[in-house]
Coordinates of N, CA, C and O in Angstrom, one line a residue:
X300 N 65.7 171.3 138.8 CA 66.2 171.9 137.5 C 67.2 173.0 137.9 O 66.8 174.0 138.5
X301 N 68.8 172.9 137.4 CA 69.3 173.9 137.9 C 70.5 173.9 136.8 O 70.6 173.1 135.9
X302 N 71.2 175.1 137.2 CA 72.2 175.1 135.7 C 73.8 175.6 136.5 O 73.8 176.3 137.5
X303 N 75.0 175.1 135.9 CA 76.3 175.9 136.1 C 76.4 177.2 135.0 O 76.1 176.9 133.9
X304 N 76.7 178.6 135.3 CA 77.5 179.7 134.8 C 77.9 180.1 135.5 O 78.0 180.0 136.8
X305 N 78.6 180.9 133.9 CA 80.5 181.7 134.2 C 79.7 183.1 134.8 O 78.7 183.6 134.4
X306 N 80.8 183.5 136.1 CA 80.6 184.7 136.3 C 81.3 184.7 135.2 O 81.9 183.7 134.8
X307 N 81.3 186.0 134.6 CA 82.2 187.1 133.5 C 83.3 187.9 133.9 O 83.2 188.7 134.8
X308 N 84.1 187.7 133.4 CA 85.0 189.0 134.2 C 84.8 190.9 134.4 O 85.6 191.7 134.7
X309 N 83.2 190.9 134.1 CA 82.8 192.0 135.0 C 81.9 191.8 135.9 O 81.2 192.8 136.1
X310 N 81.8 190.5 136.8 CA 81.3 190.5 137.9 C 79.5 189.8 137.4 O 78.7 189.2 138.1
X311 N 79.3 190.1 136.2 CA 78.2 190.0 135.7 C 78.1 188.2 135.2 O 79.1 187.4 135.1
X312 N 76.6 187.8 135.0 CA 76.6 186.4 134.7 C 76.4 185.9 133.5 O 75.4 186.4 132.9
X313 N 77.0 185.1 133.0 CA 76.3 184.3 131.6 C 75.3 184.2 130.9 O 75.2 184.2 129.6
X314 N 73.8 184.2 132.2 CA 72.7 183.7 131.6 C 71.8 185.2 132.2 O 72.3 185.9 133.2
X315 N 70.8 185.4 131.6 CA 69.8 186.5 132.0 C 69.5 186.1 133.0 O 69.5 184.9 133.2
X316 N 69.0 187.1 134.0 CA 68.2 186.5 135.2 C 66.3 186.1 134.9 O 65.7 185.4 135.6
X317 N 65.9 186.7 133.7 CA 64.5 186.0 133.2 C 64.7 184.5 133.2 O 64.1 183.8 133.9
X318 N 65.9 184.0 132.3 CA 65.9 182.5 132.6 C 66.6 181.7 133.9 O 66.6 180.5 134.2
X319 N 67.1 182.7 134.7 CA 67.6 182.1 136.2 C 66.5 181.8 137.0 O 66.4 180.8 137.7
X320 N 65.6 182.7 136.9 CA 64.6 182.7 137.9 C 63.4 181.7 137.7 O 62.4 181.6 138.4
X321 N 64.0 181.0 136.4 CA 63.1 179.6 135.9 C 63.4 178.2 136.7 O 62.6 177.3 136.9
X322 N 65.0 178.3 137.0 CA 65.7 177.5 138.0 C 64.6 177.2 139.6 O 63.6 177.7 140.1
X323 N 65.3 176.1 139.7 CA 65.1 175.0 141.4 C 66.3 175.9 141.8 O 66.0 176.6 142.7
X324 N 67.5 176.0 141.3 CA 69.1 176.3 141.9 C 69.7 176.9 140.7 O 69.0 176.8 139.6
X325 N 71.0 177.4 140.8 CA 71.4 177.9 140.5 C 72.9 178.0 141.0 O 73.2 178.6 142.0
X326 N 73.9 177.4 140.3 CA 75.5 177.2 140.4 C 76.3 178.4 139.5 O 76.2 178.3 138.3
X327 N 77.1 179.4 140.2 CA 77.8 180.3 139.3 C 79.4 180.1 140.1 O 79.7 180.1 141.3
X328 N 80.4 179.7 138.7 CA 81.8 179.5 138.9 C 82.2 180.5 138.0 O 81.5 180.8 137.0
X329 N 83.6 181.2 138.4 CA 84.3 181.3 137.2 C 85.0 180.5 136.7 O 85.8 179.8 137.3
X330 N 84.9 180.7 134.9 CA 85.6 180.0 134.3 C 86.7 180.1 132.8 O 87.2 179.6 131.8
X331 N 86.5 181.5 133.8 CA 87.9 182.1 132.5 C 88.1 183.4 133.5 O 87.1 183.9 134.2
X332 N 89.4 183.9 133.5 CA 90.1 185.0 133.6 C 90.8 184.6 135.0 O 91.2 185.5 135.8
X333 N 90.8 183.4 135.3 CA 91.4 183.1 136.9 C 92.3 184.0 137.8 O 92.3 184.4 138.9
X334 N 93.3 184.1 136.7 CA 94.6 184.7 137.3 C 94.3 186.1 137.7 O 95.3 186.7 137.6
X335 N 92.9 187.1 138.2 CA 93.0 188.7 138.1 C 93.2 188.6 139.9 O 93.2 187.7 140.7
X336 N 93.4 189.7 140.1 CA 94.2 190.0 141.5 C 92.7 189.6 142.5 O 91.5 189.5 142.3
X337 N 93.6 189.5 144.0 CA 92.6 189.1 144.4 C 91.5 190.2 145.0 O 90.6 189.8 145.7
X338 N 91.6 191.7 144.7 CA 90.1 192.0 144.5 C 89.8 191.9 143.5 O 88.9 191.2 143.6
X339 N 90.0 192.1 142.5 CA 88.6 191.3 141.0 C 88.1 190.0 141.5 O 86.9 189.7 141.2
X340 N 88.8 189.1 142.2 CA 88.6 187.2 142.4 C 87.5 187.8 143.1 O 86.3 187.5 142.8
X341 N 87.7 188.7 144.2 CA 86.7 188.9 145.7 C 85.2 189.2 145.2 O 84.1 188.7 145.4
X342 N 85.6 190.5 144.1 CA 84.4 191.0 143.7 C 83.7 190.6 142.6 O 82.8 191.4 142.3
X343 N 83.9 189.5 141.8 CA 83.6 188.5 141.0 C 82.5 187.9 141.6 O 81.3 188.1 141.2
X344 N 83.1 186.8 142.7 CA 82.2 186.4 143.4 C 81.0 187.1 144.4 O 79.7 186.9 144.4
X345 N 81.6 187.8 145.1 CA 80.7 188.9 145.6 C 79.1 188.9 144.6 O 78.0 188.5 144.6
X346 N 80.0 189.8 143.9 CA 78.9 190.3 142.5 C 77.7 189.1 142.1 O 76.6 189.3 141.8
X347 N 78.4 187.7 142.2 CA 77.6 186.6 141.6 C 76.1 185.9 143.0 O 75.0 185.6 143.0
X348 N 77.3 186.0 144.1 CA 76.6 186.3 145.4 C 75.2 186.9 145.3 O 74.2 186.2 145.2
X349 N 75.3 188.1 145.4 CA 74.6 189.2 145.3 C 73.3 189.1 144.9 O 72.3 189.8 145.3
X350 N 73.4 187.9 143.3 CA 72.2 187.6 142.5 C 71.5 187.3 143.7 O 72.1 186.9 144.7
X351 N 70.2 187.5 143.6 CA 69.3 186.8 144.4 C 68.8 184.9 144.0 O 68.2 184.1 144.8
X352 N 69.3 184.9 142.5 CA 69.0 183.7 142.3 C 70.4 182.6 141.8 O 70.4 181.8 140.9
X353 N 71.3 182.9 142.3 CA 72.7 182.3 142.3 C 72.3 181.9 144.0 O 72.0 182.6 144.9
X354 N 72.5 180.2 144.0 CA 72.8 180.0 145.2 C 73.8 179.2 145.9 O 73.8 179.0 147.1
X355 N 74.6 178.7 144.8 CA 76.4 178.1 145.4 C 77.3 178.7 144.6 O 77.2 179.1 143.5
X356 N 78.1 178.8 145.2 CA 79.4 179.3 144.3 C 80.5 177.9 143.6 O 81.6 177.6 144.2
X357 N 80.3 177.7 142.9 CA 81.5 176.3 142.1 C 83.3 176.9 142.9 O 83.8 178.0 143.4
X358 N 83.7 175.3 142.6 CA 85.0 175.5 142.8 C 85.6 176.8 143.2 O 86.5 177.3 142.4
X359 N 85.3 177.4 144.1 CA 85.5 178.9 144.7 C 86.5 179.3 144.5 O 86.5 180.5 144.2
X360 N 87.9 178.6 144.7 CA 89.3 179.1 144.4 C 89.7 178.6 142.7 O 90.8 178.9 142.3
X361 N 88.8 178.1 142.0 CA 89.3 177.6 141.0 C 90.6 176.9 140.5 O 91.1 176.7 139.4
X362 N 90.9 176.8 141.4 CA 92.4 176.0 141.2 C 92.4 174.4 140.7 O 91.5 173.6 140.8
X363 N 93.7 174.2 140.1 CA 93.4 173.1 138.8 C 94.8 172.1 140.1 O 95.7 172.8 140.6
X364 N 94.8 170.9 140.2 CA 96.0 170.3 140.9 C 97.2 170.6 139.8 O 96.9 170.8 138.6
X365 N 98.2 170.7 140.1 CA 99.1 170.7 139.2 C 98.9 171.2 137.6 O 99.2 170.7 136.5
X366 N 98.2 172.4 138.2 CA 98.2 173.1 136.5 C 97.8 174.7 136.5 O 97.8 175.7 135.7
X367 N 97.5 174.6 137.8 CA 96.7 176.1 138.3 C 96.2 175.9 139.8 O 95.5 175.1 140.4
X368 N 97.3 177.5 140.3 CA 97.0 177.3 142.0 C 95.4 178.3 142.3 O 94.6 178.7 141.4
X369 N 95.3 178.5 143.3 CA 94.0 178.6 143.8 C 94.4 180.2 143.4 O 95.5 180.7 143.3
X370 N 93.3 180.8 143.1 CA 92.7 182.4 142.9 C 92.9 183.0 144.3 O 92.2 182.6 145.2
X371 N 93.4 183.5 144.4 CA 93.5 185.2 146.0 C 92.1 185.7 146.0 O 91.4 186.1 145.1
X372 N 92.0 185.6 147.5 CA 90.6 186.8 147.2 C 90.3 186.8 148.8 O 90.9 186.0 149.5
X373 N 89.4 187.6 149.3 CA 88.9 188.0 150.5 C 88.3 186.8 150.9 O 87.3 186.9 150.3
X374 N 88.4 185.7 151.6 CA 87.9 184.5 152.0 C 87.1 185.3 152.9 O 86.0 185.5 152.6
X375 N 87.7 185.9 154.2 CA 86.7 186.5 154.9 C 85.2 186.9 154.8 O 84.2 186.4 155.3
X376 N 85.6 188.2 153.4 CA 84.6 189.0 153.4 C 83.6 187.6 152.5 O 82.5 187.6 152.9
X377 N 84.0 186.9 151.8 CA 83.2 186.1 150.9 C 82.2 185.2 152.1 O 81.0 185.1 151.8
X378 N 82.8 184.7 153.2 CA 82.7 183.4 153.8 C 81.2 184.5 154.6 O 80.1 183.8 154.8
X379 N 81.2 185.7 155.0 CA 80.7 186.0 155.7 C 79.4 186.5 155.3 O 78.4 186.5 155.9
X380 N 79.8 187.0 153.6 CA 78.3 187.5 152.8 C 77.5 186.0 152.4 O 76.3 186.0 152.1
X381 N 78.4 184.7 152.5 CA 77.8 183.3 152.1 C 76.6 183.4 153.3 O 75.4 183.7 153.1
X382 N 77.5 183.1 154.8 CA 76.5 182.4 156.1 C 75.4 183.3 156.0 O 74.2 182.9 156.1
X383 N 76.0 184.9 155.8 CA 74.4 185.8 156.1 C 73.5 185.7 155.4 O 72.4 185.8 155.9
X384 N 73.7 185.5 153.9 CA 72.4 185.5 152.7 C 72.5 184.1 152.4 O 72.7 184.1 151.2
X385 N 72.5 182.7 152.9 CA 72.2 181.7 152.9 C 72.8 181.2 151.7 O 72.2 180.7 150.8
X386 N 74.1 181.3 151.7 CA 74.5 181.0 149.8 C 75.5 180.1 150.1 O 76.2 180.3 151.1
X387 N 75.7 178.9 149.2 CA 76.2 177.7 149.5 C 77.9 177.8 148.8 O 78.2 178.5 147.8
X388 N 78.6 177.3 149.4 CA 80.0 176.8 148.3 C 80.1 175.6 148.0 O 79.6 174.8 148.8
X389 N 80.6 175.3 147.2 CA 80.3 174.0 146.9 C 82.0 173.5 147.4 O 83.0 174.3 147.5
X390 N 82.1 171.9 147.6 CA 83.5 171.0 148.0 C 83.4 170.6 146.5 O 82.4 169.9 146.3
X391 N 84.3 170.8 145.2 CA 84.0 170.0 144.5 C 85.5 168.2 144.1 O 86.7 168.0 144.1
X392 N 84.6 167.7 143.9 CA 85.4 166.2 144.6 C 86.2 166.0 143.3 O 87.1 165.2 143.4
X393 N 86.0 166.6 142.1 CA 87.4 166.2 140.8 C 88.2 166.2 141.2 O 88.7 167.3 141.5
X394 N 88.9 164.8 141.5 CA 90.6 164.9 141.9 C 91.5 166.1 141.3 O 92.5 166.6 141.9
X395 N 91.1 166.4 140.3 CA 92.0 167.7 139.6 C 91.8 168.9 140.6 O 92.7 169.8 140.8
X396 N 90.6 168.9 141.1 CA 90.1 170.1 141.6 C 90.0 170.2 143.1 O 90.5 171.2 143.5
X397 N 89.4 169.4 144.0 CA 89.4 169.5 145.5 C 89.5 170.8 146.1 O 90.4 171.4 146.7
X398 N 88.4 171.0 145.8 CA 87.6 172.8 145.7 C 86.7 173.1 146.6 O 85.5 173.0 146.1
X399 N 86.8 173.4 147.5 CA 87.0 174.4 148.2 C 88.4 173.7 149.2 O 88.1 172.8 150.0
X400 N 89.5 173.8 149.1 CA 90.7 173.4 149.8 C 90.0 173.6 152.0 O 89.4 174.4 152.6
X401 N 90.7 172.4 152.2 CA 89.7 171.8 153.7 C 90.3 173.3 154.7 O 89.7 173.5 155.8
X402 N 91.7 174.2 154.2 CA 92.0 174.9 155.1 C 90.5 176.0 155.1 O 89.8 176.1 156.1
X403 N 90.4 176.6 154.1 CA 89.4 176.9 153.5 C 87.6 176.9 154.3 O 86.8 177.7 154.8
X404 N 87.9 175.0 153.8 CA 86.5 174.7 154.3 C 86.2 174.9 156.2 O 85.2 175.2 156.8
X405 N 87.5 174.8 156.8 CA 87.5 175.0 158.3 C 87.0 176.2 158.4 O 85.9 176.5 158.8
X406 N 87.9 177.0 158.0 CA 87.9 179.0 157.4 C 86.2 178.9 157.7 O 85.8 179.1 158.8
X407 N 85.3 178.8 156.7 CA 84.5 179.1 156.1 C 83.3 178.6 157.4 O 82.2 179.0 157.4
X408 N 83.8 177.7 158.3 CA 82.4 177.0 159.0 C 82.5 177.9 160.4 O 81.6 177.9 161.3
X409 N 83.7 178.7 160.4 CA 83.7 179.6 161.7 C 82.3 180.6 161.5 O 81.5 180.7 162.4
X410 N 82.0 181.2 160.3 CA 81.5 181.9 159.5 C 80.0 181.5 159.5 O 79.0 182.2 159.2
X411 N 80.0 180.2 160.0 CA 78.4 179.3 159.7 C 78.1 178.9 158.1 O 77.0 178.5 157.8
X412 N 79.1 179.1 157.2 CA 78.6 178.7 155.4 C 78.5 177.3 155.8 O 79.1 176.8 156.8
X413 N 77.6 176.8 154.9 CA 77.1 175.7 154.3 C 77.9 175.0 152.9 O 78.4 175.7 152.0
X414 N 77.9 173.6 153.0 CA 78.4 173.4 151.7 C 77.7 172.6 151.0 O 76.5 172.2 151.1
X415 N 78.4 172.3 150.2 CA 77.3 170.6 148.7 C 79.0 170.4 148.9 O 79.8 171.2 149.3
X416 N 79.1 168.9 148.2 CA 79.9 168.2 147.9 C 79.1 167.7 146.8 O 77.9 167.4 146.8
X417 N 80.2 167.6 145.4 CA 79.8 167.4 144.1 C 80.8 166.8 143.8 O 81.8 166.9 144.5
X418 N 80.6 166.0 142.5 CA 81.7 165.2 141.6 C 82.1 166.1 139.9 O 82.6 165.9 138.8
X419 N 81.7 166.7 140.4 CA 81.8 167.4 138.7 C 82.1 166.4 137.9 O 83.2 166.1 137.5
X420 N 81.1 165.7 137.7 CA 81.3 164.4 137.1 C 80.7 164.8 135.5 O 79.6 165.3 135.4
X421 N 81.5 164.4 134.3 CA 81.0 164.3 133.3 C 81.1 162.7 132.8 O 81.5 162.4 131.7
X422 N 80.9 162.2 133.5 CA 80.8 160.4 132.9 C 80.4 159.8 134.3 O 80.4 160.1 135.5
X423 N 80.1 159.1 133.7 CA 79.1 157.9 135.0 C 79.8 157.7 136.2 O 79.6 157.9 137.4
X424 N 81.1 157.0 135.4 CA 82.0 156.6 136.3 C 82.6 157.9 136.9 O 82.5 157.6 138.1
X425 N 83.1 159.2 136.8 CA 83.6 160.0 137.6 C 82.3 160.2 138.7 O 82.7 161.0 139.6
X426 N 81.1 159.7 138.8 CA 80.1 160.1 140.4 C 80.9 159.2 141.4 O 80.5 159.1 142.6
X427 N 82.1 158.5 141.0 CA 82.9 157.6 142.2 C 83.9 158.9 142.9 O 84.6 158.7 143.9
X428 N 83.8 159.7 142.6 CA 84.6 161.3 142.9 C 84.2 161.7 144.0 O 85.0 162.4 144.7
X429 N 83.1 161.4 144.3 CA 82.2 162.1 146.0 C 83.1 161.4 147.0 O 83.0 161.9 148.1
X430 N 84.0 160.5 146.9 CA 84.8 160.2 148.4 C 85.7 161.0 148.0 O 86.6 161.0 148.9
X431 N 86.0 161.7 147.0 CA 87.2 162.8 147.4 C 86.5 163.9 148.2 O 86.9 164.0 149.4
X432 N 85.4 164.8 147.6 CA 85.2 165.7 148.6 C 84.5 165.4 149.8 O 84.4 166.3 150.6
X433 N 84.0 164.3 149.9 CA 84.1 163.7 151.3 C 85.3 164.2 152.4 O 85.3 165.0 153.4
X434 N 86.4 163.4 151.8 CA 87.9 164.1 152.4 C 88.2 164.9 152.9 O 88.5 165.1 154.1
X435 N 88.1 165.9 151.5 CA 87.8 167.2 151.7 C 87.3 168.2 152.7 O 87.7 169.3 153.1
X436 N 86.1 167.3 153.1 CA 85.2 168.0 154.2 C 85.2 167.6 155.1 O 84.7 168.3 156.0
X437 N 85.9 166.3 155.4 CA 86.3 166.1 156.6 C 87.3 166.5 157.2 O 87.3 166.7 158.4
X438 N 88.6 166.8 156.1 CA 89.8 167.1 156.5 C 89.5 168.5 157.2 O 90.3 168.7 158.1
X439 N 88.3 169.7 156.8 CA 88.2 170.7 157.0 C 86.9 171.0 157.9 O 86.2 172.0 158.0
X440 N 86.7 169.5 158.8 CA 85.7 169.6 160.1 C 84.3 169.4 160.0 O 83.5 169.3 160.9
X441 N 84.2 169.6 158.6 CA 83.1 170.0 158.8 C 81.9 168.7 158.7 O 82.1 167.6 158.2
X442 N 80.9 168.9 159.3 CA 79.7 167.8 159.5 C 78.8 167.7 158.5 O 78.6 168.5 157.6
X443 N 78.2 166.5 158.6 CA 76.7 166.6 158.0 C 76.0 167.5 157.8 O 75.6 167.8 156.7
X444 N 75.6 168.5 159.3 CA 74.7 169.3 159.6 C 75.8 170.5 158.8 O 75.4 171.6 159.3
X445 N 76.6 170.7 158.1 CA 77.0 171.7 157.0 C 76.7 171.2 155.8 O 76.3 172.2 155.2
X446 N 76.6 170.3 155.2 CA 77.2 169.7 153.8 C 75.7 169.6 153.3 O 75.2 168.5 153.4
X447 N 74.7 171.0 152.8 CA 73.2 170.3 152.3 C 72.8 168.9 151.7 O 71.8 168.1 151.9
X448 N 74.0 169.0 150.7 CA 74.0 167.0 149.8 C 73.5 166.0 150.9 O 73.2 164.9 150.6
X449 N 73.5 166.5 152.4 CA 73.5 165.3 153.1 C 72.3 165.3 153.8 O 71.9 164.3 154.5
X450 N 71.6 166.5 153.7 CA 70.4 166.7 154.4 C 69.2 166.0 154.1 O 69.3 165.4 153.0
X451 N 67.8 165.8 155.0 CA 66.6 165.2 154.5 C 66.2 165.6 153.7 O 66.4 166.8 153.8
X452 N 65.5 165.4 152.5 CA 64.6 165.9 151.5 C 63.9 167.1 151.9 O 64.1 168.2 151.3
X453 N 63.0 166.9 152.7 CA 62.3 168.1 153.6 C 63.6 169.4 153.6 O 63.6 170.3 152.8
X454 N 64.6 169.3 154.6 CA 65.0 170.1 155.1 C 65.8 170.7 154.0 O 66.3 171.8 154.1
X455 N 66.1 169.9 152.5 CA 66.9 170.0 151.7 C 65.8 171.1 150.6 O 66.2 172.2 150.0
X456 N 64.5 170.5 150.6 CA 63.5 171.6 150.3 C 63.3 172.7 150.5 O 63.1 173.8 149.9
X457 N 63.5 172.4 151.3 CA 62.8 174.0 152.1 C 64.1 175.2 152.2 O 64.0 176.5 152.3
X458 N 65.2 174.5 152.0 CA 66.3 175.8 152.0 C 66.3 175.9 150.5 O 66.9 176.9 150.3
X459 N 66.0 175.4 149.7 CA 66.2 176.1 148.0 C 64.4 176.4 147.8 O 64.2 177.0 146.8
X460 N 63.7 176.2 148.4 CA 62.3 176.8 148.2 C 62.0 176.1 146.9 O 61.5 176.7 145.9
X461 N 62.4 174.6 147.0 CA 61.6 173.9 146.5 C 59.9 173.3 146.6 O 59.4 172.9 145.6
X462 N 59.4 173.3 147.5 CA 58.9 172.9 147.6 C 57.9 174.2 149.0 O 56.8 173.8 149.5

């Protein structure tokens, strides 16, 4: 059981944490105010990070292909608060979107983060979208043993404390 929210552009989230903490997971993107400099983008995320019950971050640069370039922000400092407090980014595979960009995803595995690969699929037929961020994650090195989507059930449990 898990849900997507907007960080807010005060760093704050969508939904109360009474109903977050009802969640299996928990996905926070932003999805309005893209364009703010890249400390607001840094501390946006940071801030959503932080939740104890946020545990991927959506389309991290938010960038649209040909309609909107990726958000500025501390890749570093982000990549580094992800591997320590176990918080995922997601690769998302919308051809529009190809989110987390593979320079990115290389970036981010020095770091030890973890990823999901997703289809942001709103129709049946867009779940055919997972060989983009497939791509994605190859183009940017990274393995199996990063990508949780690809883990055993067990091992896939036990890091969201499902089970």
């Amino acid at each position: 059981n898990g849900l997507e929210i907007d960080i807010l552009p005060d760093g704050s989230l969508s939904v109360p944490d009474e109903a977050l903490t009802t969640l299996d997971y928990c996905i926070a993107g932003i999805h309005s105010g893209h364009r703010g400099g890249r400390d607001v983008i840094t501390k946006r995320i940071l801030n959503a990070l932080e939740n104890p019950n946020v545990d991927i971050i959506s389309h991290p640069t938010n960038r649209l292909l040909n309609e909107r370039d990726s958000s500025e922000a501390n890749w570093e400092q982000i990549f580094k608060f992800a591997a320590k407090n176990n918080k995922i980014l997601e690769i998302n595979g919308y051809p529009n979107r190809l989110d987390l960009r593979d320079d990115l995803v290389r970036q981010a595995l020095e770091y030890g983060v973890k990823f999901v690969i997703n289809t942001d699929a709103h129709e049946v037929d867009q779940m055919d979208n997972m060989k983009f961020g497939v791509y994605v994650a190859r183009r940017g090195w990274a393995e199996a043993k990063d990508i949780v989507s690809t883990w055993d059930w067990t091992e896939f449990a036990k890091w969201f404390k499902i089970v």
